[in-house]
Every structure is written in structure tokens, then in C-alpha cells.
Amino acid sequence: MTNIVIEAGPGCGKTTTLVKAEERLRLGGNLSFKPTDEQMAIFAAIYNEIGDTPSKQIIFLAMTNPIRDELKVKLPTDIRVQNFNQAGGHILYQKYGQIKLSELKGRDTICLILEKQWQAFSFKDRSLLTQTLRVIDFLKQELLSPSPESIEFVADKYGIEYIPNLSLVKTVMTDMYTNTAVIDHTDQMWRALGELQRPRYALAFVDECQDLSALRLELALRIARNVVFCGDPNQSINAFAGACTDAFPRIEAVCKLKLPLKTNFRNPRNIVDHANFVKPSAKLVARKTQIVPEININLQGLPDYLKKETRYNQSTDIFNSLPEEHLILGRTRAHLIKAGLTLFKANLPCKILTRGGEKALTSWITDYISYSSCKTLEALHAHASNDKNSILKKSKIKSYQLEICLTILELCEALTSLSEIQEVVEKLSTDSDSAFPLCTLHKSKGLERNYIYLLFPPIQSPLAKTDEEKEQEENLYFVGITRTTNQLVWVDRPHNYPHY
């Protein structure tokens, strides 16, 4: 068994490198393009350590559906390309046949155990049981057996206030493991580990490995005899969702070779310098020679700037360059709403990007309004304000709940009625290419655009308290500035904010 890890910086062509590494294995050493010295060293190491590998013995494991879809276009059709859930699901299918996939599996299991329909529980009990299911899911992601210590660990790490009953957690996890008729997404991977008594492939390529959970990492190591990992510890940003903050060091510990991929093809030279200043360990090398100075504008000037850069013709209402070449990034969803409302007032269309089948922000807004049962804008504002204050008083602040409250408050303070909120929600849900895209920094990973707009610095969240949390926030800053292929624009950057 030989494992190799590639430390690949942003804009350094890691997807191309992985695809061409497979091509060299398949074609016995030949290449269809001229690689850089770094790429040549990577190809040689993989070829020398692993050797010729038939296509049907290779699997590419992608962290997200967009990465998976991009790889499918670039790779031969006989190479299996799947996200981790699909890879686990395929292993279970080979053993049990077709299995129903349901995100209500955990909830339904609890109802069967407690012999009660979900709606028959009080609102408070449903809330506590939902937190129980979150604890169970994170126990699976962390590959931890239920115990008082492990439950307290995941509750503390993921900001879950409620410590569920140990006996119930054990019973639910046992039933979810033994029931093969229905599974949820996490169980596709968790259950699959029990079936992996031997590797199913000769070689696995794993992209974005810095954000692997313990569960995903173990699946990758068991599914193939040899694994080529590719990622960047400086872009580790998903600990809040179950990723190991030390995923990259864990991977280094099980790899025979570590190889660099640091030649940056994406960013102007000054952005590369800025990135290296933020994260000195990045050690990026700029391929581009031009310098494109960073720009500062205020939020009210954003619409005019966008019109200028897209050469907008007001008389014909036509953009002479695509709004899709621009990407507006915010640390929080509330920031995106604030920017979106400013663009709407200037009659500029915009949309909030969602990726990988996630629940859209617009759905969260609609659900919150429905849950609050408020009939007026004033009542909704008061409800969200009370929720926000209540969350801030808690010892464990749930950032996602706080973010929804701040988003609702932003809408209430800018609009005049509940129906207006619904209109804004519908406008933000468009998939038109003529709408300016808005995206959270977390969801921007893997994207690039000619123009990147970073809203309302500082990027780092004041809720980050531990060293690990602060490191993740610093990584998020690094990810944000390296999305641009041309221009980086700061929106409402404070005068006293440190400039590179």
C-alpha cells in the first residue's frame, strides 16, 4: 500500500493535475500536455510508486457534487467518480441491493423507539430530539461510540446545548446501523465502513482532503489499496460541519510521500503576495506577472461599479459583459441580503448561490416566518430580535441560528411588509445568468471569477474563541481573496482595517 499527499495551493491546477496523473497511469507514461516541474514530479512519483492501473480499478472521491460533475466531464467514462455518500451507498448496494434513502431516518427511528408520532411530541420535545439527532450524526462523523465523554465532546465542539440521554442515543444508533431497509446520507458512509473488509479499488484520488471528517478519511483509506490525497491545510474551513481541523496532519501521517503544488495560475501577482502574507506557510508562486491593485468602494457605490464593469446600457437594459463574471462574497447570509437589497434598489438583478443540494437561504427565511406565526413586519422584527438576544445570552452560541435572526432583522429593517419579504425571497431564488451572484465565503471554495467583491470586513467572525476556530476564520480570509482571476474589490472596508 502506498499513499501520497499533494499539498496544492489555490489556483494551482489541482483538478487538472489529478486528471492528468490518472491519464499518465492509463497511458503508461505518456502525456497530452506540457506539465510544470511540480506536476512532472507528482506524475513521476505516482507512476513510480503505484504503476499502471486499469481505469476500472480507479475511483475519484469528490467532496461536493460540483467537483464530482467537473471531474466526470474530464475523465474517461469507465472511471468511477462519486462523492463520498455515493461511494458508500454503492458498497451497500452491492451487499443489500436497492436501499431507500431518507433524511427522516433518524426521526422515524426515534418515533418507533418511543412509540409516538413526531407531531404528537411537544414543540420543546421535538427541539430536544432534533438536538439528539445532531449529536448522533456528529458521533458518526467523528467515528465515536456513544458514551458520556463522547456525547459531551461533540456537544461542546458543535455548540449543542442539550446533552441527550445516553441510553436513547445508543438505541437509536444501534437501530440505524442494523436497519438496512432505509438509510440517511451519513449512514451511506458509516454503514459502508462495516462492509469494507477489503479494498474495492487499486487506487483512489481524493480531492479537498483538508476538509475530510474522520468518517470520510477512514472510508478513503479502506476503499482502495493506494490513495492519492490532494488538498491545502490553509483552506481548511469546514470544521463547523464535521471536518477534522487536523485532517491534513492525519493524512500526512499515513502517506509515504508529500509533494508540493504551489505554482498559482489564477491570481494576479499582488494577490498571491497578499495570500502569502496572510498565510506564510502557503508559499505560493505567481505565474501571472501583472499587478491589479485592490479596490475599496462603499456599499452604496456597488451598483454603479457593477454597471461600469459590465458596461451596462441603461436604455436597452443590457449588460455587455456577463454578470456571472462577478461574484459577491459575504461572511454571513445577512451580509448577502444587505448587498442584494442594495442591488435591487438600483434595479440590478441578483441571486444567492446554493451548491450541492443544500437547503437554500430562501427556504430558511420562509420556514422562520412560518414558525414565528407573525402576521406583521413589526411582530416579526420583535420575534427575531428576541431570538437574537436569547441566543447571545447562551454559553454556546449557535452561529447558524444567530445568522438567520440577523438575516430576518436585515429584511425587516429594509422593507415595509411581509409580502415584500416574499417578493425579495423569490427574486433571490432566480437562476438567471443575467443576475449578479452572491455567495457565502464557505460556499465559494472551488469557485473563481474575474471580479471578486468581499463584503464588510473584517472577514473573521468575532464568535471564534479557540485557536482552532480562529485558524479556520483566517483560512476563510485566505480562501476569499484567492477566488479572483483579476480584480479584488473590498466593499465597506473600515478605514482602520489592516491593509496589506
Short mmCIF file of C-alpha atoms in Angstrom, two decimals:
data_model
loop_
_atom_site.label_atom_id
_atom_site.label_comp_id
_atom_site.label_asym_id
_atom_site.label_seq_id
_atom_site.Cartn_x
_atom_site.Cartn_y
_atom_site.Cartn_z
CA MET A 1 0.00 0.00 0.00
CA THR A 2 1.31 3.45 -0.97
CA ASN A 3 -0.40 6.70 -0.03
CA ILE A 4 0.69 10.07 -1.42
CA VAL A 5 -0.45 13.56 -0.41
CA ILE A 6 -0.24 16.62 -2.67
CA GLU A 7 -0.27 19.99 -0.89
CA ALA A 8 -1.97 22.13 -3.53
CA GLY A 9 -2.47 25.86 -3.08
CA PRO A 10 -5.43 27.84 -4.50
CA GLY A 11 -5.39 28.35 -8.26
CA CYS A 12 -2.57 25.84 -8.71
CA GLY A 13 -4.40 23.48 -11.07
CA LYS A 14 -5.05 20.59 -8.70
CA THR A 15 -8.04 19.25 -10.63
CA THR A 16 -6.03 19.27 -13.87
CA THR A 17 -3.09 17.67 -12.08
CA LEU A 18 -5.21 14.81 -10.69
CA VAL A 19 -6.87 14.20 -14.06
CA LYS A 20 -3.52 14.16 -15.88
CA ALA A 21 -1.98 11.92 -13.21
CA GLU A 22 -4.68 9.36 -13.98
CA GLU A 23 -4.07 9.83 -17.71
CA ARG A 24 -0.38 9.05 -17.27
CA LEU A 25 -1.16 5.87 -15.35
CA ARG A 26 -3.66 4.79 -18.00
CA LEU A 27 -1.44 5.60 -20.98
CA GLY A 28 1.71 4.15 -19.47
CA GLY A 29 3.71 7.32 -19.01
CA ASN A 30 2.59 9.43 -21.99
CA LEU A 31 1.04 12.87 -21.55
CA SER A 32 -1.11 15.02 -23.80
CA PHE A 33 0.17 18.38 -22.46
CA LYS A 34 3.34 20.04 -21.16
CA PRO A 35 3.38 19.89 -17.35
CA THR A 36 5.18 22.18 -14.93
CA ASP A 37 8.15 20.83 -13.00
CA GLU A 38 5.92 20.37 -9.94
CA GLN A 39 3.36 18.43 -11.94
CA MET A 40 6.07 16.33 -13.56
CA ALA A 41 7.40 15.40 -10.12
CA ILE A 42 3.90 14.43 -9.00
CA PHE A 43 3.24 12.32 -12.10
CA ALA A 44 6.58 10.57 -11.76
CA ALA A 45 6.04 9.81 -8.07
CA ILE A 46 2.55 8.38 -8.62
CA TYR A 47 3.68 6.37 -11.64
CA ASN A 48 6.81 5.01 -9.94
CA GLU A 49 5.10 4.19 -6.63
CA ILE A 50 1.80 2.84 -7.94
CA GLY A 51 2.40 1.94 -11.60
CA ASP A 52 -0.03 1.17 -14.41
CA THR A 53 -3.58 0.96 -13.12
CA PRO A 54 -6.60 -0.04 -15.26
CA SER A 55 -9.35 2.57 -15.39
CA LYS A 56 -11.91 0.25 -13.80
CA GLN A 57 -9.65 -0.10 -10.76
CA ILE A 58 -9.63 3.67 -10.10
CA ILE A 59 -12.13 5.78 -8.15
CA PHE A 60 -12.19 9.56 -7.75
CA LEU A 61 -13.79 10.69 -4.48
CA ALA A 62 -15.15 14.24 -4.55
CA MET A 63 -16.17 16.33 -1.54
CA THR A 64 -19.02 18.08 -3.36
CA ASN A 65 -21.34 17.48 -6.30
CA PRO A 66 -19.89 20.39 -8.36
CA ILE A 67 -16.38 18.91 -8.02
CA ARG A 68 -17.75 15.48 -8.92
CA ASP A 69 -19.53 16.85 -12.01
CA GLU A 70 -16.40 18.71 -13.16
CA LEU A 71 -14.32 15.55 -12.84
CA LYS A 72 -16.88 13.45 -14.72
CA VAL A 73 -16.55 15.73 -17.74
CA LYS A 74 -12.76 15.48 -17.74
CA LEU A 75 -12.27 11.76 -17.02
CA PRO A 76 -12.96 8.64 -19.12
CA THR A 77 -16.46 7.24 -18.63
CA ASP A 78 -15.20 3.91 -17.27
CA ILE A 79 -13.62 5.60 -14.23
CA ARG A 80 -15.94 5.77 -11.23
CA VAL A 81 -16.39 9.36 -10.00
CA GLN A 82 -18.53 9.75 -6.89
CA ASN A 83 -18.96 11.86 -3.81
CA PHE A 84 -18.32 10.06 -0.53
CA ASN A 85 -22.01 9.38 0.11
CA GLN A 86 -22.43 7.78 -3.30
CA ALA A 87 -19.29 5.68 -2.85
CA GLY A 88 -20.60 4.36 0.45
CA GLY A 89 -24.07 3.84 -1.00
CA HIS A 90 -22.61 1.79 -3.87
CA ILE A 91 -20.85 -0.51 -1.41
CA LEU A 92 -24.13 -1.05 0.47
CA TYR A 93 -25.98 -1.64 -2.81
CA GLN A 94 -23.52 -4.40 -3.74
CA LYS A 95 -24.33 -6.14 -0.43
CA TYR A 96 -28.04 -5.43 0.10
CA GLY A 97 -29.42 -4.25 -3.23
CA GLN A 98 -31.53 -1.11 -3.52
CA ILE A 99 -31.87 0.76 -0.20
CA LYS A 100 -34.27 3.66 0.35
CA LEU A 101 -32.53 6.94 1.17
CA SER A 102 -34.37 9.19 3.63
CA GLU A 103 -33.20 12.16 5.68
CA LEU A 104 -36.04 11.37 8.09
CA LYS A 105 -34.45 8.04 9.04
CA GLY A 106 -33.24 9.27 12.42
CA ARG A 107 -36.51 10.95 13.27
CA ASP A 108 -38.52 7.90 12.23
CA THR A 109 -36.24 5.65 14.30
CA ILE A 110 -36.85 7.76 17.41
CA CYS A 111 -40.60 7.65 16.81
CA LEU A 112 -40.54 3.85 16.59
CA ILE A 113 -38.44 3.52 19.75
CA LEU A 114 -40.60 5.93 21.76
CA GLU A 115 -43.82 4.65 20.12
CA LYS A 116 -45.08 8.12 19.28
CA GLN A 117 -45.71 10.11 16.11
CA TRP A 118 -43.41 13.10 15.57
CA GLN A 119 -46.21 15.68 15.61
CA ALA A 120 -47.50 14.23 18.88
CA PHE A 121 -44.39 15.47 20.69
CA SER A 122 -44.49 18.98 22.10
CA PHE A 123 -42.51 21.69 20.32
CA LYS A 124 -39.94 21.62 23.14
CA ASP A 125 -39.56 17.83 22.92
CA ARG A 126 -39.18 17.98 19.14
CA SER A 127 -36.42 20.56 19.61
CA LEU A 128 -34.61 18.35 22.14
CA LEU A 129 -34.96 15.26 19.94
CA THR A 130 -33.64 17.21 16.95
CA GLN A 131 -30.58 18.12 19.01
CA THR A 132 -30.26 14.44 19.94
CA LEU A 133 -30.16 13.57 16.24
CA ARG A 134 -27.46 16.21 15.65
CA VAL A 135 -25.35 14.64 18.40
CA ILE A 136 -25.83 11.21 16.81
CA ASP A 137 -24.86 12.47 13.37
CA PHE A 138 -21.67 14.09 14.67
CA LEU A 139 -20.79 10.95 16.64
CA LYS A 140 -20.88 9.12 13.32
CA GLN A 141 -18.83 11.81 11.56
CA GLU A 142 -16.25 11.67 14.35
CA LEU A 143 -16.31 7.82 14.41
CA LEU A 144 -17.08 7.84 18.13
CA SER A 145 -19.06 5.27 20.08
CA PRO A 146 -21.73 6.73 22.36
CA SER A 147 -20.52 7.44 25.89
CA PRO A 148 -20.92 10.32 28.35
CA GLU A 149 -17.49 11.62 27.28
CA SER A 150 -18.05 11.39 23.50
CA ILE A 151 -21.51 12.97 23.73
CA GLU A 152 -20.15 15.86 25.77
CA PHE A 153 -17.26 16.22 23.27
CA VAL A 154 -19.48 16.62 20.19
CA ALA A 155 -21.98 18.81 22.06
CA ASP A 156 -19.18 21.17 23.05
CA LYS A 157 -17.45 21.11 19.64
CA TYR A 158 -20.59 21.81 17.62
CA GLY A 159 -22.39 24.17 20.01
CA ILE A 160 -25.20 21.79 21.00
CA GLU A 161 -26.63 22.83 24.35
CA TYR A 162 -28.66 19.73 25.11
CA ILE A 163 -26.92 16.60 26.41
CA PRO A 164 -29.18 13.75 25.29
CA ASN A 165 -29.99 10.57 27.17
CA LEU A 166 -27.16 8.06 26.68
CA SER A 167 -29.47 5.06 26.53
CA LEU A 168 -31.60 6.66 23.81
CA VAL A 169 -28.51 7.60 21.77
CA LYS A 170 -27.20 4.02 21.98
CA THR A 171 -30.57 2.53 20.99
CA VAL A 172 -31.05 4.89 18.05
CA MET A 173 -27.53 4.30 16.71
CA THR A 174 -27.90 0.52 17.04
CA ASP A 175 -31.25 0.55 15.22
CA MET A 176 -29.93 2.84 12.47
CA TYR A 177 -26.96 0.52 11.93
CA THR A 178 -28.94 -2.73 11.81
CA ASN A 179 -31.86 -1.47 9.69
CA THR A 180 -30.76 -1.95 6.08
CA ALA A 181 -34.12 -1.06 4.50
CA VAL A 182 -33.71 2.71 4.93
CA ILE A 183 -30.60 4.87 5.46
CA ASP A 184 -29.74 8.57 5.58
CA HIS A 185 -26.81 10.32 3.89
CA THR A 186 -24.35 9.94 6.77
CA ASP A 187 -25.28 6.26 7.10
CA GLN A 188 -24.26 5.70 3.49
CA MET A 189 -20.67 6.18 4.66
CA TRP A 190 -20.99 5.00 8.27
CA ARG A 191 -22.66 1.71 7.36
CA ALA A 192 -20.31 1.15 4.41
CA LEU A 193 -17.27 1.00 6.70
CA GLY A 194 -18.63 -2.20 8.20
CA GLU A 195 -18.72 -3.80 4.74
CA LEU A 196 -15.19 -2.78 3.72
CA GLN A 197 -13.28 -5.83 4.85
CA ARG A 198 -11.01 -5.46 1.81
CA PRO A 199 -10.20 -2.65 -0.68
CA ARG A 200 -12.59 -2.37 -3.63
CA TYR A 201 -10.19 -0.42 -5.89
CA ALA A 202 -6.48 -0.36 -6.66
CA LEU A 203 -6.30 3.45 -6.47
CA ALA A 204 -8.41 6.30 -5.08
CA PHE A 205 -7.88 10.01 -5.80
CA VAL A 206 -9.27 12.26 -3.05
CA ASP A 207 -9.73 15.99 -3.65
CA GLU A 208 -10.16 18.71 -0.96
CA CYS A 209 -8.74 16.32 1.63
CA GLN A 210 -8.12 19.11 4.16
CA ASP A 211 -11.86 19.12 4.94
CA LEU A 212 -12.37 15.40 5.47
CA SER A 213 -14.20 14.22 8.55
CA ALA A 214 -12.84 11.23 10.45
CA LEU A 215 -15.56 9.16 8.77
CA ARG A 216 -14.66 10.26 5.23
CA LEU A 217 -10.94 9.81 5.86
CA GLU A 218 -11.42 6.25 7.10
CA LEU A 219 -13.64 5.44 4.11
CA ALA A 220 -10.97 6.74 1.71
CA LEU A 221 -8.23 4.70 3.39
CA ARG A 222 -10.26 1.48 3.32
CA ILE A 223 -11.81 1.73 -0.13
CA ALA A 224 -8.54 1.43 -2.12
CA ARG A 225 -5.11 -0.15 -1.76
CA ASN A 226 -3.41 3.11 -2.70
CA VAL A 227 -4.68 6.64 -2.14
CA VAL A 228 -3.56 9.95 -3.65
CA PHE A 229 -4.81 12.80 -1.46
CA CYS A 230 -4.87 16.41 -2.64
CA GLY A 231 -5.66 19.45 -0.55
CA ASP A 232 -4.47 22.54 1.27
CA PRO A 233 -4.34 22.91 5.07
CA ASN A 234 -4.62 26.68 4.60
CA GLN A 235 -8.08 26.17 3.06
CA SER A 236 -9.49 24.05 5.88
CA ILE A 237 -12.78 25.84 6.64
CA ASN A 238 -15.46 23.22 7.36
CA ALA A 239 -14.83 22.16 10.95
CA PHE A 240 -18.29 23.50 11.86
CA ALA A 241 -19.80 20.82 9.57
CA GLY A 242 -17.83 17.85 10.90
CA ALA A 243 -14.44 18.18 9.20
CA CYS A 244 -11.35 17.41 11.29
CA THR A 245 -9.31 20.53 11.97
CA ASP A 246 -6.24 18.27 11.86
CA ALA A 247 -7.29 16.31 8.76
CA PHE A 248 -4.18 17.26 6.80
CA PRO A 249 -1.68 16.27 9.53
CA ARG A 250 -3.59 12.98 9.95
CA ILE A 251 -3.24 12.34 6.23
CA GLU A 252 0.47 13.24 6.23
CA ALA A 253 0.98 10.63 8.97
CA VAL A 254 -0.30 7.80 6.72
CA CYS A 255 1.40 8.91 3.50
CA LYS A 256 4.75 7.79 2.16
CA LEU A 257 5.30 10.95 0.09
CA LYS A 258 4.27 14.60 0.34
CA LEU A 259 4.58 16.69 -2.82
CA PRO A 260 4.03 20.43 -3.38
CA LEU A 261 1.79 22.08 -6.00
CA LYS A 262 2.37 25.79 -5.41
CA THR A 263 2.52 27.46 -8.83
CA ASN A 264 -0.51 29.75 -8.89
CA PHE A 265 -2.10 30.28 -12.33
CA ARG A 266 -5.21 32.12 -11.13
CA ASN A 267 -4.35 35.27 -9.20
CA PRO A 268 -2.52 38.48 -10.14
CA ARG A 269 0.91 38.71 -8.58
CA ASN A 270 -0.14 41.17 -5.86
CA ILE A 271 -2.98 38.88 -4.75
CA VAL A 272 -0.52 35.99 -4.47
CA ASP A 273 1.72 38.24 -2.35
CA HIS A 274 -1.29 39.17 -0.21
CA ALA A 275 -2.20 35.49 0.24
CA ASN A 276 1.36 34.60 1.28
CA PHE A 277 1.28 37.48 3.76
CA VAL A 278 -1.93 36.17 5.33
CA LYS A 279 -0.69 32.55 5.36
CA PRO A 280 3.14 32.44 5.19
CA SER A 281 3.05 28.65 5.06
CA ALA A 282 1.21 28.85 1.70
CA LYS A 283 4.44 29.65 -0.21
CA LEU A 284 2.54 30.30 -3.44
CA VAL A 285 4.50 31.20 -6.58
CA ALA A 286 2.75 33.57 -9.01
CA ARG A 287 2.66 32.54 -12.66
CA LYS A 288 1.00 35.80 -13.69
CA THR A 289 3.19 38.86 -13.79
CA GLN A 290 0.59 41.64 -13.84
CA ILE A 291 -0.40 43.62 -10.78
CA VAL A 292 -4.09 44.56 -10.38
CA PRO A 293 -4.41 46.84 -7.34
CA GLU A 294 -7.15 46.03 -4.83
CA ILE A 295 -10.03 48.50 -4.83
CA ASN A 296 -12.15 49.92 -1.99
CA ILE A 297 -15.75 51.04 -2.54
CA ASN A 298 -18.73 51.59 -0.27
CA LEU A 299 -21.92 49.57 -0.47
CA GLN A 300 -23.92 52.39 -1.99
CA GLY A 301 -21.36 52.64 -4.77
CA LEU A 302 -21.53 48.91 -5.57
CA PRO A 303 -24.39 49.14 -8.13
CA ASP A 304 -22.65 51.86 -10.14
CA TYR A 305 -19.36 49.95 -10.05
CA LEU A 306 -21.07 46.79 -11.34
CA LYS A 307 -22.77 48.76 -14.11
CA LYS A 308 -19.45 50.28 -15.14
CA GLU A 309 -17.58 46.95 -15.20
CA THR A 310 -20.35 45.15 -17.13
CA ARG A 311 -20.75 48.16 -19.47
CA TYR A 312 -24.45 48.28 -18.64
CA ASN A 313 -26.64 50.06 -21.21
CA GLN A 314 -29.50 51.65 -19.26
CA SER A 315 -31.57 52.49 -22.33
CA THR A 316 -31.61 48.86 -23.54
CA ASP A 317 -31.25 47.24 -20.09
CA ILE A 318 -28.44 45.05 -21.48
CA PHE A 319 -25.12 44.05 -19.90
CA ASN A 320 -22.29 43.96 -22.43
CA SER A 321 -20.35 41.51 -20.26
CA LEU A 322 -21.90 38.78 -18.14
CA PRO A 323 -22.83 39.42 -14.50
CA GLU A 324 -21.64 35.82 -13.96
CA GLU A 325 -18.05 37.11 -14.29
CA HIS A 326 -18.61 38.81 -10.93
CA LEU A 327 -19.03 37.14 -7.53
CA ILE A 328 -20.08 38.96 -4.36
CA LEU A 329 -18.90 37.19 -1.21
CA GLY A 330 -20.05 37.65 2.36
CA ARG A 331 -19.08 36.09 5.68
CA THR A 332 -22.74 35.70 6.62
CA ARG A 333 -26.05 35.31 4.85
CA ALA A 334 -27.21 38.57 6.43
CA HIS A 335 -24.38 40.31 4.55
CA LEU A 336 -25.61 38.81 1.27
CA ILE A 337 -29.17 40.01 1.96
CA LYS A 338 -27.93 43.53 2.69
CA ALA A 339 -25.97 43.64 -0.56
CA GLY A 340 -28.84 42.07 -2.50
CA LEU A 341 -31.33 44.68 -1.28
CA THR A 342 -28.93 47.44 -2.35
CA LEU A 343 -28.72 45.96 -5.85
CA PHE A 344 -32.50 45.55 -6.10
CA LYS A 345 -32.99 49.22 -5.24
CA ALA A 346 -30.72 50.05 -8.20
CA ASN A 347 -32.78 47.69 -10.42
CA LEU A 348 -29.92 45.20 -10.69
CA PRO A 349 -30.92 41.51 -10.58
CA CYS A 350 -29.04 39.22 -8.20
CA LYS A 351 -29.24 35.69 -6.84
CA ILE A 352 -27.90 33.72 -3.89
CA LEU A 353 -25.91 30.67 -4.98
CA THR A 354 -26.56 27.29 -3.38
CA ARG A 355 -24.34 24.29 -4.00
CA GLY A 356 -24.53 20.55 -3.62
CA GLY A 357 -28.25 20.24 -2.89
CA GLU A 358 -28.06 22.33 0.29
CA LYS A 359 -31.18 23.93 1.71
CA ALA A 360 -31.42 27.39 0.18
CA LEU A 361 -31.27 30.54 2.31
CA THR A 362 -34.64 31.49 0.88
CA SER A 363 -36.12 28.30 2.37
CA TRP A 364 -34.68 29.13 5.78
CA ILE A 365 -36.30 32.58 5.63
CA THR A 366 -39.70 31.18 4.64
CA ASP A 367 -39.51 28.49 7.35
CA TYR A 368 -38.60 31.02 10.02
CA ILE A 369 -41.52 33.29 9.16
CA SER A 370 -43.88 30.31 9.17
CA TYR A 371 -42.51 29.07 12.52
CA SER A 372 -42.85 32.51 14.12
CA SER A 373 -46.56 32.74 13.16
CA CYS A 374 -46.09 36.51 12.90
CA LYS A 375 -48.69 38.40 10.86
CA THR A 376 -46.95 41.78 10.63
CA LEU A 377 -43.46 43.02 9.86
CA GLU A 378 -43.26 44.67 13.27
CA ALA A 379 -44.12 41.42 15.06
CA LEU A 380 -41.55 39.51 13.01
CA HIS A 381 -38.88 42.09 13.83
CA ALA A 382 -39.66 41.80 17.54
CA HIS A 383 -39.63 38.00 17.36
CA ALA A 384 -36.25 37.87 15.59
CA SER A 385 -34.80 40.47 17.95
CA ASN A 386 -35.88 38.45 20.99
CA ASP A 387 -34.44 35.27 19.46
CA LYS A 388 -31.16 37.04 18.74
CA ASN A 389 -30.85 38.36 22.30
CA SER A 390 -31.72 34.95 23.71
CA ILE A 391 -29.05 33.25 21.56
CA LEU A 392 -26.38 35.79 22.55
CA LYS A 393 -27.01 35.14 26.25
CA LYS A 394 -26.30 31.42 25.91
CA SER A 395 -22.94 29.93 26.79
CA LYS A 396 -22.86 28.03 23.48
CA ILE A 397 -23.84 30.36 20.67
CA LYS A 398 -25.30 28.60 17.65
CA SER A 399 -23.96 30.69 14.80
CA TYR A 400 -26.40 29.32 12.22
CA GLN A 401 -29.39 30.30 14.40
CA LEU A 402 -27.92 33.73 15.05
CA GLU A 403 -27.31 34.18 11.32
CA ILE A 404 -30.96 33.50 10.47
CA CYS A 405 -32.09 36.03 13.09
CA LEU A 406 -29.72 38.68 11.73
CA THR A 407 -30.94 37.96 8.19
CA ILE A 408 -34.59 38.39 9.21
CA LEU A 409 -33.75 41.63 11.02
CA GLU A 410 -31.94 42.92 7.92
CA LEU A 411 -35.05 42.26 5.83
CA CYS A 412 -37.43 43.76 8.38
CA GLU A 413 -35.41 46.97 8.69
CA ALA A 414 -35.15 47.45 4.91
CA LEU A 415 -38.68 46.52 3.81
CA THR A 416 -42.22 47.54 4.69
CA SER A 417 -44.32 44.34 4.70
CA LEU A 418 -44.20 40.55 4.92
CA SER A 419 -45.31 40.33 1.30
CA GLU A 420 -42.29 42.41 0.31
CA ILE A 421 -40.03 39.89 2.05
CA GLN A 422 -41.65 37.13 0.00
CA GLU A 423 -41.02 39.11 -3.20
CA VAL A 424 -37.34 39.54 -2.30
CA VAL A 425 -37.04 35.81 -1.50
CA GLU A 426 -38.45 34.92 -4.92
CA LYS A 427 -36.11 37.35 -6.68
CA LEU A 428 -33.08 35.90 -4.90
CA SER A 429 -34.09 32.39 -5.99
CA THR A 430 -33.60 33.04 -9.71
CA ASP A 431 -31.06 31.01 -11.68
CA SER A 432 -30.75 33.58 -14.45
CA ASP A 433 -27.29 34.18 -15.98
CA SER A 434 -28.21 37.86 -16.05
CA ALA A 435 -28.29 38.07 -12.25
CA PHE A 436 -25.26 39.01 -10.17
CA PRO A 437 -24.33 36.01 -7.96
CA LEU A 438 -23.97 36.35 -4.21
CA CYS A 439 -22.34 33.60 -2.17
CA THR A 440 -21.09 32.92 1.35
CA LEU A 441 -17.35 32.56 1.71
CA HIS A 442 -17.76 28.94 2.81
CA LYS A 443 -19.65 28.09 -0.38
CA SER A 444 -17.15 29.95 -2.59
CA LYS A 445 -14.50 27.26 -2.12
CA GLY A 446 -13.57 25.92 -5.56
CA LEU A 447 -15.06 28.91 -7.42
CA GLU A 448 -13.23 31.63 -9.32
CA ARG A 449 -14.37 34.80 -11.10
CA ASN A 450 -12.78 37.77 -12.85
CA TYR A 451 -14.17 40.13 -10.20
CA ILE A 452 -14.48 39.21 -6.53
CA TYR A 453 -16.23 41.52 -4.05
CA LEU A 454 -15.62 40.96 -0.34
CA LEU A 455 -18.38 42.45 1.80
CA PHE A 456 -17.98 44.21 5.13
CA PRO A 457 -14.60 43.20 6.51
CA PRO A 458 -13.29 42.06 8.92
CA ILE A 459 -13.92 38.61 7.49
CA GLN A 460 -13.11 36.79 10.73
CA SER A 461 -16.11 36.10 12.96
CA PRO A 462 -16.00 37.56 16.49
CA LEU A 463 -17.62 34.30 17.68
CA ALA A 464 -14.35 32.43 17.05
CA LYS A 465 -12.83 31.89 20.50
CA THR A 466 -10.50 28.88 20.39
CA ASP A 467 -7.22 28.76 18.48
CA GLU A 468 -8.74 26.21 16.08
CA GLU A 469 -11.76 28.43 15.41
CA LYS A 470 -9.56 31.47 14.81
CA GLU A 471 -7.38 29.42 12.42
CA GLN A 472 -10.47 28.42 10.43
CA GLU A 473 -11.51 32.08 10.18
CA GLU A 474 -8.04 33.06 8.96
CA ASN A 475 -8.28 30.29 6.37
CA LEU A 476 -11.63 31.70 5.27
CA TYR A 477 -9.99 35.08 4.61
CA PHE A 478 -7.31 33.27 2.58
CA VAL A 479 -9.97 31.44 0.54
CA GLY A 480 -11.88 34.67 -0.14
CA ILE A 481 -9.01 36.73 -1.55
CA THR A 482 -7.79 33.88 -3.78
CA ARG A 483 -11.06 33.48 -5.70
CA THR A 484 -10.25 36.30 -8.14
CA THR A 485 -8.61 35.87 -11.52
CA ASN A 486 -8.36 39.62 -11.97
CA GLN A 487 -9.83 42.22 -9.60
CA LEU A 488 -10.35 42.11 -5.83
CA VAL A 489 -12.84 44.71 -4.55
CA TRP A 490 -13.44 45.43 -0.87
CA VAL A 491 -16.93 46.72 -0.01
CA ASP A 492 -17.29 48.97 3.06
CA ARG A 493 -13.80 48.29 4.28
CA PRO A 494 -13.22 50.24 7.52
CA HIS A 495 -10.52 52.91 7.36
CA ASN A 496 -8.80 51.36 10.37
CA TYR A 497 -8.93 47.84 8.91
CA PRO A 498 -5.38 46.49 8.34
CA HIS A 499 -4.41 46.86 4.68
CA TYR A 500 -1.93 44.53 3.10
#
